[in-house]
Coordinates of C-alpha atoms in Angstrom, one line a residue:
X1 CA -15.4 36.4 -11.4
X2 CA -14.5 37.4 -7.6
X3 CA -13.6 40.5 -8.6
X4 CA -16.3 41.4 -10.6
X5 CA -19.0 40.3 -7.7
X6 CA -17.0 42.8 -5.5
X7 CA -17.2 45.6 -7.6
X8 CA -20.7 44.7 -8.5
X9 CA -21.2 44.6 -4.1
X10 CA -19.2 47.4 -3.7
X11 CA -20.8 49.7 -6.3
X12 CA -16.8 51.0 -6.8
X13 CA -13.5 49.7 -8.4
X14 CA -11.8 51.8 -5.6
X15 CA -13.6 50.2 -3.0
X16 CA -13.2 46.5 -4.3
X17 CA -9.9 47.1 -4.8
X18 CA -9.1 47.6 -1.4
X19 CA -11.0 44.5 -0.5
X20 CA -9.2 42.4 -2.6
X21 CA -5.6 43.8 -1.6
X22 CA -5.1 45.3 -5.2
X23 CA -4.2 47.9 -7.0
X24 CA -7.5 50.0 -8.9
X25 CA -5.8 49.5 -12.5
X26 CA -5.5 45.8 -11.2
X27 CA -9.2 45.3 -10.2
X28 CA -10.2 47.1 -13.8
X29 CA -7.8 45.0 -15.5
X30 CA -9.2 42.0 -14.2
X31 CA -13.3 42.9 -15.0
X32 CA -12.1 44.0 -18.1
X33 CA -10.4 40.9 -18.9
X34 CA -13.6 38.7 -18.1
X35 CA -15.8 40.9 -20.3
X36 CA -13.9 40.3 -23.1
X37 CA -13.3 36.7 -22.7
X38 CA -17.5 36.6 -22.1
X39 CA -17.8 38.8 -25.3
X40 CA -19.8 41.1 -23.6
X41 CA -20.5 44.5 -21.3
X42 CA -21.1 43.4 -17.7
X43 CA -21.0 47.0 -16.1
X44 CA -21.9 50.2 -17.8
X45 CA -19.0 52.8 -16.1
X46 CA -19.6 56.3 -15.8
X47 CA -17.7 59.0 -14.3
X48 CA -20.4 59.2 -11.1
X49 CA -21.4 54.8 -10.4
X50 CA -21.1 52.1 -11.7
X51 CA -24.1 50.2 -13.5
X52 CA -25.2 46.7 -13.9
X53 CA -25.8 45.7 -17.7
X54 CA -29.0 43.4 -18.1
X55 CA -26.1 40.6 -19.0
X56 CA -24.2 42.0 -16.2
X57 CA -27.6 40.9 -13.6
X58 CA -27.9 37.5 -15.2
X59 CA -23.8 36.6 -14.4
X60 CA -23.1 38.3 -11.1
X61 CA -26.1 35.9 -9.5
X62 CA -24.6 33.0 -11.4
X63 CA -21.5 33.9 -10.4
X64 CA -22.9 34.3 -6.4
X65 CA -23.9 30.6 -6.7
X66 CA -20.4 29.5 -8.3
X67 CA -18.6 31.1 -5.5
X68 CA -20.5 30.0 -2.9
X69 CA -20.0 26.4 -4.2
X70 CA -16.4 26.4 -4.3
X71 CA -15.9 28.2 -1.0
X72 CA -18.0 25.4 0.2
X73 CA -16.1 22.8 -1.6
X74 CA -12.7 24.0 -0.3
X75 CA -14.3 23.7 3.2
X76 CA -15.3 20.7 2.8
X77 CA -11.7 19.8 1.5
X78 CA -10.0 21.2 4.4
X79 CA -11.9 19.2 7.1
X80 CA -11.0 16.2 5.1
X81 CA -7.3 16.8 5.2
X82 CA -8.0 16.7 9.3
X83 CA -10.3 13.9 9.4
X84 CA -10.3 10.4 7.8
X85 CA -13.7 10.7 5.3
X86 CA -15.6 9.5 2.1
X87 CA -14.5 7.1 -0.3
X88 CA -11.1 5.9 -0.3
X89 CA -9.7 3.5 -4.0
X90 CA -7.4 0.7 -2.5
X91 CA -5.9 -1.7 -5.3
X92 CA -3.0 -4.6 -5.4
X93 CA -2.1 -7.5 -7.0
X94 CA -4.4 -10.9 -5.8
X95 CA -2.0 -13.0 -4.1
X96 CA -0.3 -10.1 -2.4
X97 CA -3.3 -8.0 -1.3
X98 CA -5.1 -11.5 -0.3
X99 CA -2.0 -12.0 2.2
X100 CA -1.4 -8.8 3.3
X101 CA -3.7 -6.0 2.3
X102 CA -6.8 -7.6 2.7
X103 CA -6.7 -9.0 6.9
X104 CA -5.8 -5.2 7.2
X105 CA -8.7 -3.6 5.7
X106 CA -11.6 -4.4 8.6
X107 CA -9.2 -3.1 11.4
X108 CA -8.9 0.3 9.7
X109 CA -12.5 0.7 9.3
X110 CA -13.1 0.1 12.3
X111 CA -10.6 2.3 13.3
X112 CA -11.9 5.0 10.8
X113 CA -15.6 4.5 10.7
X114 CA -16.4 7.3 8.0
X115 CA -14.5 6.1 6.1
X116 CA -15.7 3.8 2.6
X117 CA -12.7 0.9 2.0
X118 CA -13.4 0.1 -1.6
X119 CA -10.7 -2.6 -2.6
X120 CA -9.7 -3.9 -6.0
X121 CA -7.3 -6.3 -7.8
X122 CA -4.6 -6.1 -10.7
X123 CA -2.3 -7.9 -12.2
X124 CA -0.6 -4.7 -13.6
X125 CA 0.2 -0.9 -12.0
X126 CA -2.9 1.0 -12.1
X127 CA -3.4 4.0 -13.9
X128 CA -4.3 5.8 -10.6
X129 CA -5.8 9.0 -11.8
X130 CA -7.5 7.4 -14.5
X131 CA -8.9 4.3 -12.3
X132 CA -10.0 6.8 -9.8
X133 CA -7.8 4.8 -7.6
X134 CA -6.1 6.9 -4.2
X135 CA -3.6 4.3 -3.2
X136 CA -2.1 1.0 -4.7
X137 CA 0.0 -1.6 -3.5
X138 CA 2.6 -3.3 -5.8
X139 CA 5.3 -5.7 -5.4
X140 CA 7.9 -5.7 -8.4
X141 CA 11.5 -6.1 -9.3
X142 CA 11.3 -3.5 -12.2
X143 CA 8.9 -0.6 -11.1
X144 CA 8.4 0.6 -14.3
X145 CA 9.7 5.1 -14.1
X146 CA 5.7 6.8 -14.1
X147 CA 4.6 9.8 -13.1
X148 CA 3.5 8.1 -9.7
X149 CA 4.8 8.8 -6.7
X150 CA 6.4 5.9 -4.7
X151 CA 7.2 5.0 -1.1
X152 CA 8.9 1.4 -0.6
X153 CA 7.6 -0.3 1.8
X154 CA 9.7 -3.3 2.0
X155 CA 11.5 -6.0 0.0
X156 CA 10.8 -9.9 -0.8
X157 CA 12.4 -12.8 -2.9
X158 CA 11.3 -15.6 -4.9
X159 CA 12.1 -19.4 -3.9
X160 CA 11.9 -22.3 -5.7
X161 CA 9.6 -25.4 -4.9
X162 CA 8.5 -28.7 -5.9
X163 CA 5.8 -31.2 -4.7
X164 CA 7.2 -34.0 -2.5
X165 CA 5.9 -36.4 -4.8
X166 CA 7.9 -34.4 -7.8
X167 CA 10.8 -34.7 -5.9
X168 CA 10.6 -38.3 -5.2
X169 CA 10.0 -39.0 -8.7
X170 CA 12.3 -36.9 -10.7
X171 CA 14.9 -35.7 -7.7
X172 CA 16.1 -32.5 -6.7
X173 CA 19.2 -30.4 -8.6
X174 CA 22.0 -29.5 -7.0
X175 CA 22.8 -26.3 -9.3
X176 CA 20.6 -23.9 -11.1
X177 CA 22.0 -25.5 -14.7
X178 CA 20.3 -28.4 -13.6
X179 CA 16.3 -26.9 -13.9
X180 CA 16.6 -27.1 -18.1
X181 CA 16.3 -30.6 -17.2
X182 CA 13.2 -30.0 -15.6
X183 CA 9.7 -28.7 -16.1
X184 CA 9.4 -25.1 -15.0
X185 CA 6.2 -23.6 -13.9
X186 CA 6.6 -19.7 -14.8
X187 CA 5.1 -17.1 -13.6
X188 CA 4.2 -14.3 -16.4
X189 CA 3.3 -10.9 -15.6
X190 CA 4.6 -7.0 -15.5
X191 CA 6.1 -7.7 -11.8
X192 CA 8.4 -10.3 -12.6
X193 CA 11.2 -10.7 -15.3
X194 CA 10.6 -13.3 -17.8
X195 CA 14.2 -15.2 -17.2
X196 CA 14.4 -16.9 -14.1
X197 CA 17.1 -14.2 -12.2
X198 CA 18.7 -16.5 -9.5
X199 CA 21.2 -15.2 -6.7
X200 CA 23.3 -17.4 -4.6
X201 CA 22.7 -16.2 -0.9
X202 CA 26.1 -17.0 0.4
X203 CA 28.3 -15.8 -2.2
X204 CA 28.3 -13.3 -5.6
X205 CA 27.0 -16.0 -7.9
X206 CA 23.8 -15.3 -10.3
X207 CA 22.2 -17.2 -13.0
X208 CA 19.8 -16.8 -15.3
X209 CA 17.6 -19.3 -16.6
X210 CA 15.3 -19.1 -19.4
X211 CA 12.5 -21.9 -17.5
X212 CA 10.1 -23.7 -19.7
X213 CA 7.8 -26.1 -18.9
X214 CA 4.1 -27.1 -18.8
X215 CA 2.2 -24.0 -17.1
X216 CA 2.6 -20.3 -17.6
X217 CA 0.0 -18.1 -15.1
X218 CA -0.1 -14.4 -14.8
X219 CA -1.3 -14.7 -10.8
X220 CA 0.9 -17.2 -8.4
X221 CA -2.0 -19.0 -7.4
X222 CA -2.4 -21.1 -10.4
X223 CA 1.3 -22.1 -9.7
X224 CA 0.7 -23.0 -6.4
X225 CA -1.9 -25.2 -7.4
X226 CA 0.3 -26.5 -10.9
X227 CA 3.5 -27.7 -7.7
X228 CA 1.4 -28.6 -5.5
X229 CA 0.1 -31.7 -8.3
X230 CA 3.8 -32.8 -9.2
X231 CA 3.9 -30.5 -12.4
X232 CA 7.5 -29.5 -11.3
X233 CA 9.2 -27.4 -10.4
X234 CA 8.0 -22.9 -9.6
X235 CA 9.9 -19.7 -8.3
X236 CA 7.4 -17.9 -6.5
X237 CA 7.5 -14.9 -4.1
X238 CA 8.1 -16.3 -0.9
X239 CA 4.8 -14.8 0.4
X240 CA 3.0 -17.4 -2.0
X241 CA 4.4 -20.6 -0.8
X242 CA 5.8 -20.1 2.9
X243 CA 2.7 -21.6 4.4
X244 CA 3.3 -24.8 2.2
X245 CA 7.2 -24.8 2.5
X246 CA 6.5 -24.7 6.4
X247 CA 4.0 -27.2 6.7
X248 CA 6.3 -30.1 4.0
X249 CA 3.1 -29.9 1.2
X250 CA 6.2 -28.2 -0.9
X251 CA 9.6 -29.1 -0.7
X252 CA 12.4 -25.9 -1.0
X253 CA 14.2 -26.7 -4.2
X254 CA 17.8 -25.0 -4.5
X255 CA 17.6 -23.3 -1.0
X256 CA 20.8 -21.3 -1.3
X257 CA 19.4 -19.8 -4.3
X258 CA 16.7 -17.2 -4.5
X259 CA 15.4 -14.3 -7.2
X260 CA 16.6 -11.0 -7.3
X261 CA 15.2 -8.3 -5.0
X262 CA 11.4 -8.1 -5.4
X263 CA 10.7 -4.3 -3.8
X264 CA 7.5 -3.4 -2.3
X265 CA 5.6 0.0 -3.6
X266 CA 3.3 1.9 -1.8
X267 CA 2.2 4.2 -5.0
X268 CA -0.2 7.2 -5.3
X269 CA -0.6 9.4 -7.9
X270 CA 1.1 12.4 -8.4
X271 CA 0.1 16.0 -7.1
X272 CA 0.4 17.9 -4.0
X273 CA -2.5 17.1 -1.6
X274 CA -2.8 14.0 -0.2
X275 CA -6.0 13.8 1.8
X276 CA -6.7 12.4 5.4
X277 CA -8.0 9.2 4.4
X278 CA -4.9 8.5 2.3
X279 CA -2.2 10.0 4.5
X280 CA -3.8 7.6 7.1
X281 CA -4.0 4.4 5.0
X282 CA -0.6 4.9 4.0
X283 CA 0.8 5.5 7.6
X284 CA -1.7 2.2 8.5
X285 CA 0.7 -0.1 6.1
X286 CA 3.8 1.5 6.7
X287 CA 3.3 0.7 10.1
X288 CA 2.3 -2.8 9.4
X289 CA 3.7 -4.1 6.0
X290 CA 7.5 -4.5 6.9
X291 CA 7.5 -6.6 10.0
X292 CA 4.7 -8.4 8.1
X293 CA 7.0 -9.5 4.9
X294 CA 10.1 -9.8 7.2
X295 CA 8.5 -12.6 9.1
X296 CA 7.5 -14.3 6.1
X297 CA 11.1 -14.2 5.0
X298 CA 12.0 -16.1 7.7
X299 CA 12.5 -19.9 5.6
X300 CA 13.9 -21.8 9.1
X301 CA 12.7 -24.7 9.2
X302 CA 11.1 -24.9 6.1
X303 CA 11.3 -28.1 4.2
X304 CA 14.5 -28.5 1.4
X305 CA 14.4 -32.1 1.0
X306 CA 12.4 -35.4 1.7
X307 CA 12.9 -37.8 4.7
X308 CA 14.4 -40.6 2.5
X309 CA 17.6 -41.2 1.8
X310 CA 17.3 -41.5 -1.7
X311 CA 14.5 -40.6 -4.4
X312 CA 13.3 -42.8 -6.9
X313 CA 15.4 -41.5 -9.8
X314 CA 18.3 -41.0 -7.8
X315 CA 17.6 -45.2 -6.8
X316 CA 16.8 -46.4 -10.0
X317 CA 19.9 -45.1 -11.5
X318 CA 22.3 -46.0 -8.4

């Protein structure tokens, strides 16, 4: 199409040739090409000019417009890749984005006032491209292979809690083996592996557990909420339950054990240009995220058992 406008302006193959750096048999090659992909004559060639056909008129003003769009477009694209503008998709899971993702957001607009946050939640990893989404963030122990492209951010663990009033009532193992004795609050969803993977964080030893009890949730919250009443006992990500393991409302079952590895993905979808806004969000949580889940990693002082000597089970069957 650019080469048939400039041999249109230029009244000359010879002559558009030269402005488009190529060859003559290239240029004619090229309009010749178009008209037979169009199905039609678009310039009548004699040995003395070059003529317009009446279908020739009609495309080489459409085609003026087209141009003059993209060229417009592609400027428009290049002062975006400078600076931080339009719309940009932010998603992550609910508990996870509620804790970290979200407090972030009003600083960076502020930050970057033309630019629109629009924030979402899910459970499972977006289908970016399709979802329209620019950027998610998504903690998992399997990232399942995609065609995304990936940046870890970080890493977290899961812990294991129970309601002081649980704990007073039914006791507290002393080994991993010991939770098929007790209701298990499980967390369900694509993040997560459906066994309970336990390490021991002084020594090689891992478990696995296959928990069962009387709640299942696809989002920690419920969970929280299910320990929190004496249900019994949940592994969470630590992120979920630090606040309560710090302040005694939950009590740190089986300290010395934890989950596997739970990484932390900064994930966009695949391709070559990554645009201002982007680049910027993602430098924006790089910069933050880590120090951020590091400090809620930090379990000293939390609480691992009650301020009695003994709990009622442990009493009623000394």
């Amino acid at each position: 199409m650019s080469a048939f406008v400039r041999v249109a302006d230029a009244g000359s193959f010879t002559a558009a040739a030269e402005q488009l750096h190529l060859t003559v048999a290239q240029t004619s090659r090229l309009v010749s090409d178009l008209e037979k992909r169009l199905r039609t004559r678009l310039l009548q060639r004699t040995t003395r000019k070059l003529a317009l056909t009446s279908a020739g008129r009609a495309y080489l003003e459409r085609s003026r417009n087209i141009l003059g769009l993209i060229a417009e477009a592609e400027g428009d694209a290049l002062e975006s890749g400078l600076q931080p503008s339009g719309q940009l998709r932010v998603s992550s899971m609910m508990s996870f984005g509620t804790r970290y993702v979200i407090p972030r957001i009003q600083e960076y607009c502020l930050r970057y006032p033309q630019v629109t946050v629009e924030y979402s939640v899910s459970q499972l990893v977006p289908a970016l491209s399709a979802e329209g989404i620019d950027v998610s963030i998504y903690p998992s122990q399997r990232l399942q292979d995609s065609a995304l492209i990936t940046r870890r951010l970080g890493t977290t663990f899961g812990v294991m809690c129970a309601s002081p009033n649980y704990v007073m009532e039914a006791g507290l193992p002393s080994h991993p083996a010991e939770l098929r004795s007790h209701p298990c609050l499980r967390l369900s969803n694509p993040s997560v592996t459906p066994q309970w993977e336990l390490l021991h964080s002084r020594s090689t030893e891992r478990t696995q557990i296959d928990a069962s009890g009387p709640l299942i949730g696809d989002i920690p919250d419920v969970l929280v909420q299910g320990a929190l009443g004496g249900l019994g006992i949940t592994l969470l990500p630590v992120y979920t339950v630090i606040d309560y393991l710090r302040s005694g409302k939950l009590i740190h079952v089986l300290p010395e054990w934890r989950s596997s590895e739970i990484g932390v993905y900064l994930l966009i979808p695949s391709g070559q240009f990554v645009d201002a806004k982007t680049r910027t969000w993602m430098q924006f949580m790089n910069n933050h995220l880590p120090d951020a889940l590091a400090r809620d990693c930090d379990l000293t002082g939390v609480h691992t058992s009650l301020k009695r000597p003994l709990s009622r089970r442990n009493k009623a069957t000394g």
